[in-house]
PDB file of C-alpha atoms in Angstrom:
ATOM      1  CA  MET A  18       9.838  30.398  34.816  1.00 81.00           C
ATOM      2  CA  LYS A  19      12.177  29.995  31.839  1.00 91.00           C
ATOM      3  CA  ALA A  20      13.830  26.615  31.292  1.00 92.00           C
ATOM      4  CA  ASP A  21      17.355  27.791  32.174  1.00 92.00           C
ATOM      5  CA  SER A  22      16.184  29.325  35.443  1.00 94.00           C
ATOM      6  CA  ARG A  23      14.139  26.245  36.330  1.00 95.00           C
ATOM      7  CA  ARG A  24      17.080  23.940  35.641  1.00 94.00           C
ATOM      8  CA  GLN A  25      19.326  26.035  37.842  1.00 92.00           C
ATOM      9  CA  LYS A  26      16.724  25.806  40.600  1.00 95.00           C
ATOM     10  CA  ILE A  27      16.531  22.009  40.151  1.00 95.00           C
ATOM     11  CA  VAL A  28      20.279  21.742  40.760  1.00 93.00           C
ATOM     12  CA  GLU A  29      19.998  24.022  43.794  1.00 93.00           C
ATOM     13  CA  LEU A  30      17.191  21.874  45.194  1.00 95.00           C
ATOM     14  CA  LEU A  31      19.279  18.730  44.737  1.00 95.00           C
ATOM     15  CA  ILE A  32      22.254  20.387  46.430  1.00 91.00           C
ATOM     16  CA  GLU A  33      20.005  20.847  49.465  1.00 92.00           C
ATOM     17  CA  GLU A  34      18.173  17.525  49.362  1.00 92.00           C
ATOM     18  CA  GLY A  35      20.521  15.141  47.553  1.00 92.00           C
ATOM     19  CA  THR A  36      17.660  13.356  45.763  1.00 95.00           C
ATOM     20  CA  ALA A  37      14.232  14.381  44.439  1.00 96.00           C
ATOM     21  CA  SER A  38      11.353  12.468  42.869  1.00 96.00           C
ATOM     22  CA  LEU A  39       9.618  13.374  39.619  1.00 95.00           C
ATOM     23  CA  ASP A  40       6.405  14.054  41.517  1.00 95.00           C
ATOM     24  CA  LEU A  41       8.127  16.454  43.891  1.00 96.00           C
ATOM     25  CA  LEU A  42       9.813  18.322  41.037  1.00 96.00           C
ATOM     26  CA  CYS A  43       6.562  18.588  39.064  1.00 96.00           C
ATOM     27  CA  ARG A  44       4.708  19.984  42.066  1.00 95.00           C
ATOM     28  CA  HIS A  45       7.539  22.306  43.088  1.00 95.00           C
ATOM     29  CA  PHE A  46       7.874  23.910  39.647  1.00 95.00           C
ATOM     30  CA  ASP A  47       4.240  23.434  38.539  1.00 94.00           C
ATOM     31  CA  VAL A  48       5.185  21.795  35.224  1.00 95.00           C
ATOM     32  CA  SER A  49       4.427  18.497  33.509  1.00 95.00           C
ATOM     33  CA  VAL A  50       6.337  15.234  33.890  1.00 95.00           C
ATOM     34  CA  MET A  51       7.582  15.542  30.294  1.00 95.00           C
ATOM     35  CA  THR A  52       8.977  19.007  31.005  1.00 96.00           C
ATOM     36  CA  ILE A  53      10.859  17.716  34.050  1.00 96.00           C
ATOM     37  CA  HIS A  54      12.156  14.775  32.018  1.00 95.00           C
ATOM     38  CA  ARG A  55      13.547  17.196  29.424  1.00 95.00           C
ATOM     39  CA  ASP A  56      15.120  19.294  32.171  1.00 95.00           C
ATOM     40  CA  LEU A  57      16.726  16.269  33.783  1.00 96.00           C
ATOM     41  CA  ASP A  58      17.988  14.973  30.438  1.00 95.00           C
ATOM     42  CA  GLU A  59      19.686  18.306  29.748  1.00 94.00           C
ATOM     43  CA  LEU A  60      21.187  18.566  33.228  1.00 93.00           C
ATOM     44  CA  GLU A  61      22.419  14.986  33.063  1.00 93.00           C
ATOM     45  CA  ALA A  62      24.058  15.703  29.697  1.00 91.00           C
ATOM     46  CA  GLN A  63      25.892  18.599  31.383  1.00 89.00           C
ATOM     47  CA  GLY A  64      27.103  16.249  34.122  1.00 88.00           C
ATOM     48  CA  LEU A  65      25.245  18.122  36.863  1.00 91.00           C
ATOM     49  CA  LEU A  66      23.056  15.256  38.083  1.00 93.00           C
ATOM     50  CA  ARG A  67      22.155  11.679  37.301  1.00 93.00           C
ATOM     51  CA  LYS A  68      18.676  10.404  36.575  1.00 94.00           C
ATOM     52  CA  GLN A  69      17.383   7.429  38.449  1.00 93.00           C
ATOM     53  CA  ARG A  70      14.126   5.532  38.512  1.00 91.00           C
ATOM     54  CA  GLY A  71      11.379   7.990  39.458  1.00 93.00           C
ATOM     55  CA  GLY A  72      13.585  11.045  39.846  1.00 95.00           C
ATOM     56  CA  ALA A  73      17.136  12.388  40.025  1.00 96.00           C
ATOM     57  CA  THR A  74      20.046  12.589  42.425  1.00 96.00           C
ATOM     58  CA  ILE A  75      23.212  14.616  42.842  1.00 94.00           C
ATOM     59  CA  LYS A  76      24.877  11.949  45.006  1.00 93.00           C
ATOM     60  CA  SER A  77      28.086  10.380  43.736  1.00 90.00           C
ATOM     61  CA  SER A  78      28.328   6.993  42.036  1.00 91.00           C
ATOM     62  CA  THR A  79      31.166   5.074  40.408  1.00 92.00           C
ATOM     63  CA  HIS A  80      30.922   7.194  37.246  1.00 90.00           C
ATOM     64  CA  PHE A  81      29.444  10.452  38.594  1.00 89.00           C
ATOM     65  CA  ASP A  82      30.906  12.925  41.089  1.00 90.00           C
ATOM     66  CA  SER A  83      28.701  15.455  42.850  1.00 90.00           C
ATOM     67  CA  ASP A  84      28.650  19.205  42.372  1.00 89.00           C
ATOM     68  CA  PHE A  85      31.297  20.832  44.603  1.00 90.00           C
ATOM     69  CA  ARG A  86      28.592  22.709  46.544  1.00 90.00           C
ATOM     70  CA  TYR A  87      27.010  19.421  47.605  1.00 91.00           C
ATOM     71  CA  ARG A  88      30.359  17.810  48.454  1.00 91.00           C
ATOM     72  CA  THR A  89      31.364  20.789  50.589  1.00 90.00           C
ATOM     73  CA  GLN A  90      28.382  20.087  52.876  1.00 89.00           C
ATOM     74  CA  LEU A  91      29.262  16.413  53.350  1.00 87.00           C
ATOM     75  CA  CYS A  92      31.373  15.276  56.319  1.00 90.00           C
ATOM     76  CA  ALA A  93      32.402  18.862  57.048  1.00 92.00           C
ATOM     77  CA  SER A  94      33.753  18.122  60.542  1.00 94.00           C
ATOM     78  CA  GLU A  95      35.749  15.113  59.322  1.00 96.00           C
ATOM     79  CA  LYS A  96      37.240  17.139  56.463  1.00 95.00           C
ATOM     80  CA  ARG A  97      38.189  19.888  58.890  1.00 95.00           C
ATOM     81  CA  CYS A  98      40.017  17.388  61.110  1.00 96.00           C
ATOM     82  CA  VAL A  99      41.858  15.930  58.121  1.00 97.00           C
ATOM     83  CA  ALA A 100      42.774  19.409  56.880  1.00 96.00           C
ATOM     84  CA  GLN A 101      44.087  20.436  60.302  1.00 96.00           C
ATOM     85  CA  ARG A 102      46.282  17.308  60.483  1.00 97.00           C
ATOM     86  CA  THR A 103      47.507  17.891  56.931  1.00 97.00           C
ATOM     87  CA  ALA A 104      48.544  21.452  57.741  1.00 96.00           C
ATOM     88  CA  GLU A 105      51.149  20.007  60.100  1.00 96.00           C
ATOM     89  CA  PHE A 106      53.152  18.962  57.036  1.00 96.00           C
ATOM     90  CA  ILE A 107      53.345  22.567  55.821  1.00 97.00           C
ATOM     91  CA  GLU A 108      56.177  24.810  56.950  1.00 96.00           C
ATOM     92  CA  PRO A 109      56.852  28.497  56.292  1.00 97.00           C
ATOM     93  CA  GLY A 110      58.660  29.109  53.033  1.00 96.00           C
ATOM     94  CA  MET A 111      57.154  26.115  51.246  1.00 97.00           C
ATOM     95  CA  SER A 112      55.514  25.986  47.857  1.00 98.00           C
ATOM     96  CA  VAL A 113      52.300  23.959  48.131  1.00 98.00           C
ATOM     97  CA  MET A 114      50.000  22.548  45.454  1.00 98.00           C
ATOM     98  CA  LEU A 115      46.326  22.170  46.373  1.00 98.00           C
ATOM     99  CA  ASP A 116      43.733  20.556  44.123  1.00 97.00           C
ATOM    100  CA  ASP A 117      40.043  21.187  43.426  1.00 96.00           C
ATOM    101  CA  GLY A 118      38.743  18.965  46.241  1.00 93.00           C
ATOM    102  CA  SER A 119      36.425  20.122  48.999  1.00 92.00           C
ATOM    103  CA  THR A 120      38.925  18.867  51.601  1.00 93.00           C
ATOM    104  CA  SER A 121      41.504  21.242  50.115  1.00 94.00           C
ATOM    105  CA  GLN A 122      39.122  24.127  50.790  1.00 92.00           C
ATOM    106  CA  ALA A 123      38.951  23.139  54.460  1.00 94.00           C
ATOM    107  CA  ILE A 124      42.678  23.776  54.928  1.00 94.00           C
ATOM    108  CA  VAL A 125      42.454  27.572  54.511  1.00 92.00           C
ATOM    109  CA  PRO A 126      42.074  28.460  58.248  1.00 92.00           C
ATOM    110  CA  PHE A 127      45.101  26.334  59.109  1.00 94.00           C
ATOM    111  CA  LEU A 128      47.422  28.171  56.728  1.00 89.00           C
ATOM    112  CA  VAL A 129      47.322  31.268  58.941  1.00 84.00           C
ATOM    113  CA  GLY A 130      50.676  31.520  60.672  1.00 84.00           C
ATOM    114  CA  LYS A 131      52.395  29.367  58.032  1.00 92.00           C
ATOM    115  CA  SER A 132      53.501  32.309  55.909  1.00 92.00           C
ATOM    116  CA  PRO A 133      55.404  32.966  53.818  1.00 96.00           C
ATOM    117  CA  LEU A 134      53.842  30.402  51.500  1.00 97.00           C
ATOM    118  CA  THR A 135      53.370  29.999  47.791  1.00 97.00           C
ATOM    119  CA  VAL A 136      50.159  28.163  46.958  1.00 97.00           C
ATOM    120  CA  ILE A 137      49.607  26.725  43.485  1.00 98.00           C
ATOM    121  CA  THR A 138      46.018  25.725  42.779  1.00 98.00           C
ATOM    122  CA  ASN A 139      43.305  25.227  40.179  1.00 98.00           C
ATOM    123  CA  ASN A 140      40.604  25.574  42.864  1.00 97.00           C
ATOM    124  CA  LEU A 141      38.639  28.807  42.367  1.00 97.00           C
ATOM    125  CA  SER A 142      37.467  28.924  45.986  1.00 95.00           C
ATOM    126  CA  LEU A 143      41.053  28.681  47.203  1.00 96.00           C
ATOM    127  CA  ILE A 144      42.178  31.351  44.750  1.00 96.00           C
ATOM    128  CA  ALA A 145      39.524  33.690  46.164  1.00 95.00           C
ATOM    129  CA  ASP A 146      40.062  32.797  49.838  1.00 93.00           C
ATOM    130  CA  LEU A 147      43.861  32.792  49.856  1.00 94.00           C
ATOM    131  CA  GLY A 148      44.343  35.761  47.553  1.00 89.00           C
ATOM    132  CA  GLY A 149      43.648  38.175  50.379  1.00 82.00           C
ATOM    133  CA  LEU A 150      45.847  36.588  53.061  1.00 89.00           C
ATOM    134  CA  ALA A 151      49.060  38.381  54.000  1.00 91.00           C
ATOM    135  CA  GLY A 152      52.232  36.429  53.313  1.00 94.00           C
ATOM    136  CA  ILE A 153      50.628  33.981  50.878  1.00 95.00           C
ATOM    137  CA  THR A 154      51.427  34.168  47.183  1.00 96.00           C
ATOM    138  CA  VAL A 155      48.823  32.449  45.010  1.00 97.00           C
ATOM    139  CA  LEU A 156      49.738  31.008  41.625  1.00 97.00           C
ATOM    140  CA  ALA A 157      46.380  30.453  39.935  1.00 97.00           C
ATOM    141  CA  LEU A 158      46.318  27.702  37.337  1.00 97.00           C
ATOM    142  CA  GLY A 159      44.267  28.648  34.304  1.00 93.00           C
ATOM    143  CA  GLY A 160      42.461  26.371  31.895  1.00 96.00           C
ATOM    144  CA  THR A 161      38.881  25.477  31.126  1.00 97.00           C
ATOM    145  CA  TYR A 162      36.580  26.387  33.995  1.00 97.00           C
ATOM    146  CA  SER A 163      34.291  23.655  35.329  1.00 95.00           C
ATOM    147  CA  LYS A 164      31.231  24.973  37.150  1.00 91.00           C
ATOM    148  CA  LYS A 165      30.610  21.526  38.613  1.00 93.00           C
ATOM    149  CA  PHE A 166      34.069  21.260  40.192  1.00 94.00           C
ATOM    150  CA  ASN A 167      34.592  25.024  40.621  1.00 95.00           C
ATOM    151  CA  GLY A 168      38.085  24.687  39.200  1.00 97.00           C
ATOM    152  CA  PHE A 169      40.214  24.762  36.065  1.00 98.00           C
ATOM    153  CA  PHE A 170      41.159  21.733  33.995  1.00 98.00           C
ATOM    154  CA  GLY A 171      42.385  20.694  30.575  1.00 97.00           C
ATOM    155  CA  ILE A 172      45.517  21.080  28.490  1.00 97.00           C
ATOM    156  CA  LEU A 173      46.303  24.629  29.676  1.00 97.00           C
ATOM    157  CA  THR A 174      46.191  23.564  33.319  1.00 98.00           C
ATOM    158  CA  GLU A 175      48.354  20.522  32.677  1.00 97.00           C
ATOM    159  CA  SER A 176      50.849  22.531  30.603  1.00 97.00           C
ATOM    160  CA  ALA A 177      51.225  25.112  33.377  1.00 97.00           C
ATOM    161  CA  LEU A 178      51.902  22.369  35.923  1.00 97.00           C
ATOM    162  CA  GLN A 179      54.533  20.846  33.673  1.00 95.00           C
ATOM    163  CA  ASP A 180      56.638  24.005  34.094  1.00 95.00           C
ATOM    164  CA  LEU A 181      56.247  24.201  37.908  1.00 97.00           C
ATOM    165  CA  ARG A 182      57.847  22.409  40.849  1.00 97.00           C
ATOM    166  CA  ALA A 183      56.486  22.456  44.396  1.00 98.00           C
ATOM    167  CA  ASP A 184      57.695  21.187  47.759  1.00 98.00           C
ATOM    168  CA  VAL A 185      54.480  19.314  48.413  1.00 98.00           C
ATOM    169  CA  ALA A 186      51.130  18.509  46.789  1.00 98.00           C
ATOM    170  CA  LEU A 187      48.047  18.024  48.960  1.00 98.00           C
ATOM    171  CA  MET A 188      45.083  16.435  47.245  1.00 96.00           C
ATOM    172  CA  SER A 189      41.925  14.459  47.738  1.00 95.00           C
ATOM    173  CA  SER A 190      40.112  11.705  45.904  1.00 95.00           C
ATOM    174  CA  SER A 191      36.498  10.629  45.826  1.00 93.00           C
ATOM    175  CA  SER A 192      37.101   6.982  46.707  1.00 96.00           C
ATOM    176  CA  ILE A 193      39.652   4.474  47.966  1.00 97.00           C
ATOM    177  CA  ASP A 194      39.322   0.794  47.166  1.00 96.00           C
ATOM    178  CA  GLY A 195      41.925  -1.516  48.660  1.00 94.00           C
ATOM    179  CA  ALA A 196      45.296   0.188  48.265  1.00 95.00           C
ATOM    180  CA  SER A 197      44.328   2.474  45.355  1.00 97.00           C
ATOM    181  CA  ALA A 198      42.598   5.833  44.959  1.00 97.00           C
ATOM    182  CA  PHE A 199      40.002   6.476  42.252  1.00 97.00           C
ATOM    183  CA  HIS A 200      38.002   9.332  40.749  1.00 97.00           C
ATOM    184  CA  GLN A 201      35.025   9.588  38.375  1.00 96.00           C
ATOM    185  CA  ASP A 202      36.355  12.263  36.015  1.00 95.00           C
ATOM    186  CA  LEU A 203      39.317  11.733  33.670  1.00 96.00           C
ATOM    187  CA  GLU A 204      40.167  15.442  33.350  1.00 96.00           C
ATOM    188  CA  VAL A 205      40.281  15.777  37.121  1.00 97.00           C
ATOM    189  CA  VAL A 206      42.524  12.718  37.347  1.00 97.00           C
ATOM    190  CA  ALA A 207      44.893  14.175  34.719  1.00 98.00           C
ATOM    191  CA  VAL A 208      45.429  17.390  36.710  1.00 98.00           C
ATOM    192  CA  LYS A 209      45.899  15.535  39.998  1.00 98.00           C
ATOM    193  CA  ARG A 210      48.466  13.228  38.373  1.00 98.00           C
ATOM    194  CA  ARG A 211      50.351  16.211  36.991  1.00 98.00           C
ATOM    195  CA  MET A 212      50.410  17.772  40.465  1.00 98.00           C
ATOM    196  CA  MET A 213      51.899  14.578  41.861  1.00 98.00           C
ATOM    197  CA  GLU A 214      54.589  14.569  39.179  1.00 97.00           C
ATOM    198  CA  SER A 215      55.423  18.239  39.813  1.00 97.00           C
ATOM    199  CA  SER A 216      55.927  17.948  43.586  1.00 98.00           C
ATOM    200  CA  ALA A 217      58.766  16.627  45.708  1.00 98.00           C
ATOM    201  CA  ARG A 218      56.269  15.088  48.154  1.00 98.00           C
ATOM    202  CA  CYS A 219      52.571  14.290  47.915  1.00 98.00           C
ATOM    203  CA  PHE A 220      49.891  13.516  50.499  1.00 98.00           C
ATOM    204  CA  LEU A 221      46.365  12.210  49.964  1.00 98.00           C
ATOM    205  CA  MET A 222      43.580  13.603  52.156  1.00 97.00           C
ATOM    206  CA  ALA A 223      40.515  11.394  52.573  1.00 96.00           C
ATOM    207  CA  ASP A 224      37.910  11.180  55.325  1.00 96.00           C
ATOM    208  CA  HIS A 225      36.953   7.679  56.440  1.00 96.00           C
ATOM    209  CA  HIS A 226      33.710   7.645  54.411  1.00 94.00           C
ATOM    210  CA  LYS A 227      35.735   7.457  51.179  1.00 95.00           C
ATOM    211  CA  PHE A 228      37.239   4.063  51.991  1.00 95.00           C
ATOM    212  CA  GLU A 229      35.857   0.851  50.471  1.00 94.00           C
ATOM    213  CA  ARG A 230      34.377   2.839  47.592  1.00 93.00           C
ATOM    214  CA  THR A 231      35.429   2.819  43.982  1.00 94.00           C
ATOM    215  CA  ALA A 232      35.110   5.008  40.900  1.00 95.00           C
ATOM    216  CA  LEU A 233      35.702   4.719  37.185  1.00 95.00           C
ATOM    217  CA  TYR A 234      39.308   5.907  36.838  1.00 97.00           C
ATOM    218  CA  LEU A 235      42.430   4.947  38.785  1.00 97.00           C
ATOM    219  CA  LEU A 236      44.146   7.998  40.249  1.00 97.00           C
ATOM    220  CA  ALA A 237      47.112   6.314  41.912  1.00 98.00           C
ATOM    221  CA  ARG A 238      48.200   3.485  44.161  1.00 97.00           C
ATOM    222  CA  LEU A 239      48.341   4.637  47.762  1.00 97.00           C
ATOM    223  CA  ASP A 240      52.032   3.753  47.988  1.00 96.00           C
ATOM    224  CA  GLU A 241      52.700   6.484  45.401  1.00 97.00           C
ATOM    225  CA  PHE A 242      51.864   9.024  48.122  1.00 98.00           C
ATOM    226  CA  ASP A 243      54.218   9.972  50.942  1.00 97.00           C
ATOM    227  CA  GLY A 244      51.268   9.552  53.247  1.00 97.00           C
ATOM    228  CA  VAL A 245      47.494   9.132  53.442  1.00 98.00           C
ATOM    229  CA  ILE A 246      45.777  11.403  55.966  1.00 98.00           C
ATOM    230  CA  THR A 247      42.361  10.440  57.301  1.00 97.00           C
ATOM    231  CA  ASN A 248      40.314  10.834  60.471  1.00 96.00           C
ATOM    232  CA  SER A 249      40.410   8.492  63.448  1.00 95.00           C
ATOM    233  CA  ALA A 250      36.964   7.058  62.668  1.00 96.00           C
ATOM    234  CA  LEU A 251      38.571   4.802  60.051  1.00 96.00           C
ATOM    235  CA  ALA A 252      37.962   1.242  61.195  1.00 95.00           C
ATOM    236  CA  LYS A 253      41.004  -0.314  62.867  1.00 95.00           C
ATOM    237  CA  HIS A 254      41.038  -3.355  60.578  1.00 94.00           C
ATOM    238  CA  LYS A 255      41.157  -1.077  57.532  1.00 95.00           C
ATOM    239  CA  ALA A 256      43.979   0.991  58.996  1.00 96.00           C
ATOM    240  CA  ASP A 257      45.920  -2.149  59.936  1.00 96.00           C
ATOM    241  CA  ALA A 258      45.504  -3.598  56.436  1.00 95.00           C
ATOM    242  CA  LEU A 259      46.841  -0.420  54.826  1.00 96.00           C
ATOM    243  CA  ARG A 260      49.840  -0.339  57.138  1.00 96.00           C
ATOM    244  CA  ARG A 261      50.573  -3.999  56.311  1.00 95.00           C
ATOM    245  CA  ASP A 262      50.615  -2.937  52.657  1.00 94.00           C
ATOM    246  CA  GLY A 263      53.318  -0.404  53.494  1.00 95.00           C
ATOM    247  CA  ILE A 264      51.068   2.658  53.371  1.00 96.00           C
ATOM    248  CA  SER A 265      52.090   5.569  55.607  1.00 96.00           C
ATOM    249  CA  LEU A 266      48.817   6.364  57.351  1.00 97.00           C
ATOM    250  CA  TYR A 267      48.256   9.456  59.495  1.00 97.00           C
ATOM    251  CA  LEU A 268      45.132   9.754  61.647  1.00 96.00           C
ATOM    252  CA  ALA A 269      43.511  13.039  62.631  1.00 93.00           C
TER     253      ALA A 269
END
């Protein structure tokens, strides 16, 4: 197997398993430890995984966000509940911005019956899924494509958003610590911030697993959003603390 093919298979294995040891990878691909080390070094340099003692993982950390295919599998039922609750804030005739997050992808089934809608997004999955729905106009944001996030980012994306205005932006974040939302990638943060600035209202979607976690870059204070939408499994003391801080919290 050529190196490029093997490295692609390593990522696919991690998407399924989350974490893999050096021994497992050596046996699975029938190559030496040094070969696997070189593969992991290259994949880590591309931002597709992170090495750890004795192996590699695709799980998120404070400075690393997972491949979108792995994130889509996580907390799928919770994300669906959050997406369904979020859809209640959408009305026919609206223009809606949706970001690259996996929770944004979960909202597609709940847009049926909301037409006519204009959806503005940098999320390639949403562009593909919504492009065929009657009554929904998709404005696809261009830019530099990220395979890891399955979306478009960079100066072209931000410039396009600067010239647009939407009724509402619906977005997600990888972590919430206290009364602030964070993300691991600065380019992702830049596009999300531009979406917030280009919308009359903005809501943050986050399942309860994302609370009491942090990441490298501040996205926004929670009071910058018109509401934070999460699922009812969020601990009561956390919900009460956010409400005391003046955060508009909506439970699915």
